[in-house]
């Protein structure tokens, strides 16, 4: 089972896969401030619902 299917926060790789874009698109969105992130310990994660909103996908 893929944990990212139900995760509330995703890695950049999982976020890219979820919305069907290249990893670099997610990275550029984070750098520009379009895609929000949260710091969870040593990892920077992307909240699922805001990510889907950015890409116009209903959660």
PDB file of C-alpha atoms in Angstrom:
ATOM      1  CA  UNK A   1       0.000   0.000   0.000  1.00  0.00           C
ATOM      2  CA  UNK A   2       1.269   3.454  -0.903  1.00  0.00           C
ATOM      3  CA  UNK A   3       1.181   5.604   2.238  1.00  0.00           C
ATOM      4  CA  UNK A   4       1.120   8.834   0.221  1.00  0.00           C
ATOM      5  CA  UNK A   5      -2.424   8.068  -0.986  1.00  0.00           C
ATOM      6  CA  UNK A   6      -3.819   9.002   2.425  1.00  0.00           C
ATOM      7  CA  UNK A   7      -1.058  11.192   3.856  1.00  0.00           C
ATOM      8  CA  UNK A   8      -1.917  14.711   4.925  1.00  0.00           C
ATOM      9  CA  UNK A   9       1.616  15.867   4.060  1.00  0.00           C
ATOM     10  CA  UNK A  10       3.699  14.746   1.097  1.00  0.00           C
ATOM     11  CA  UNK A  11       7.291  14.789  -0.059  1.00  0.00           C
ATOM     12  CA  UNK A  12       8.058  16.732  -3.243  1.00  0.00           C
ATOM     13  CA  UNK A  13       8.323  13.456  -5.166  1.00  0.00           C
ATOM     14  CA  UNK A  14       4.961  12.190  -3.907  1.00  0.00           C
ATOM     15  CA  UNK A  15       3.325  15.576  -4.493  1.00  0.00           C
ATOM     16  CA  UNK A  16       4.543  15.607  -8.089  1.00  0.00           C
ATOM     17  CA  UNK A  17       3.191  12.114  -8.651  1.00  0.00           C
ATOM     18  CA  UNK A  18      -0.165  12.983  -7.060  1.00  0.00           C
ATOM     19  CA  UNK A  19      -0.840  15.973  -9.327  1.00  0.00           C
ATOM     20  CA  UNK A  20       0.882  14.533 -12.405  1.00  0.00           C
ATOM     21  CA  UNK A  21       3.709  17.016 -12.855  1.00  0.00           C
ATOM     22  CA  UNK A  22       7.488  16.852 -12.872  1.00  0.00           C
ATOM     23  CA  UNK A  23       9.350  17.085  -9.549  1.00  0.00           C
ATOM     24  CA  UNK A  24      10.971  20.321 -10.765  1.00  0.00           C
ATOM     25  CA  UNK A  25       7.544  21.951 -11.150  1.00  0.00           C
ATOM     26  CA  UNK A  26       6.841  21.300  -7.480  1.00  0.00           C
ATOM     27  CA  UNK A  27      10.285  22.612  -6.526  1.00  0.00           C
ATOM     28  CA  UNK A  28       9.736  25.846  -8.496  1.00  0.00           C
ATOM     29  CA  UNK A  29       6.294  26.283  -6.912  1.00  0.00           C
ATOM     30  CA  UNK A  30       7.810  25.965  -3.451  1.00  0.00           C
ATOM     31  CA  UNK A  31      10.620  28.398  -4.271  1.00  0.00           C
ATOM     32  CA  UNK A  32       8.157  30.969  -5.629  1.00  0.00           C
ATOM     33  CA  UNK A  33       5.812  30.565  -2.646  1.00  0.00           C
ATOM     34  CA  UNK A  34       2.927  29.219  -4.744  1.00  0.00           C
ATOM     35  CA  UNK A  35       3.045  25.813  -3.074  1.00  0.00           C
ATOM     36  CA  UNK A  36       3.063  25.964   0.741  1.00  0.00           C
ATOM     37  CA  UNK A  37       5.271  23.723   2.859  1.00  0.00           C
ATOM     38  CA  UNK A  38       5.602  22.839   6.518  1.00  0.00           C
ATOM     39  CA  UNK A  39       8.684  21.787   8.428  1.00  0.00           C
ATOM     40  CA  UNK A  40       8.206  18.394  10.112  1.00  0.00           C
ATOM     41  CA  UNK A  41      11.397  17.613  11.966  1.00  0.00           C
ATOM     42  CA  UNK A  42      14.222  17.602   9.433  1.00  0.00           C
ATOM     43  CA  UNK A  43      11.857  17.285   6.454  1.00  0.00           C
ATOM     44  CA  UNK A  44      10.019  19.935   4.483  1.00  0.00           C
ATOM     45  CA  UNK A  45       6.618  18.539   3.570  1.00  0.00           C
ATOM     46  CA  UNK A  46       3.744  19.731   1.385  1.00  0.00           C
ATOM     47  CA  UNK A  47       0.234  19.713   2.870  1.00  0.00           C
ATOM     48  CA  UNK A  48      -2.096  17.686   0.612  1.00  0.00           C
ATOM     49  CA  UNK A  49      -5.202  19.922   0.574  1.00  0.00           C
ATOM     50  CA  UNK A  50      -3.394  23.214  -0.226  1.00  0.00           C
ATOM     51  CA  UNK A  51      -1.384  21.415  -2.932  1.00  0.00           C
ATOM     52  CA  UNK A  52      -4.541  20.132  -4.569  1.00  0.00           C
ATOM     53  CA  UNK A  53      -6.085  23.619  -4.401  1.00  0.00           C
ATOM     54  CA  UNK A  54      -3.062  25.121  -6.171  1.00  0.00           C
ATOM     55  CA  UNK A  55      -3.596  22.682  -9.035  1.00  0.00           C
ATOM     56  CA  UNK A  56      -7.380  23.155  -9.077  1.00  0.00           C
ATOM     57  CA  UNK A  57      -8.137  19.624  -7.894  1.00  0.00           C
ATOM     58  CA  UNK A  58     -11.065  19.108  -5.516  1.00  0.00           C
ATOM     59  CA  UNK A  59     -10.036  17.222  -2.395  1.00  0.00           C
TER      60      UNK A  59
END
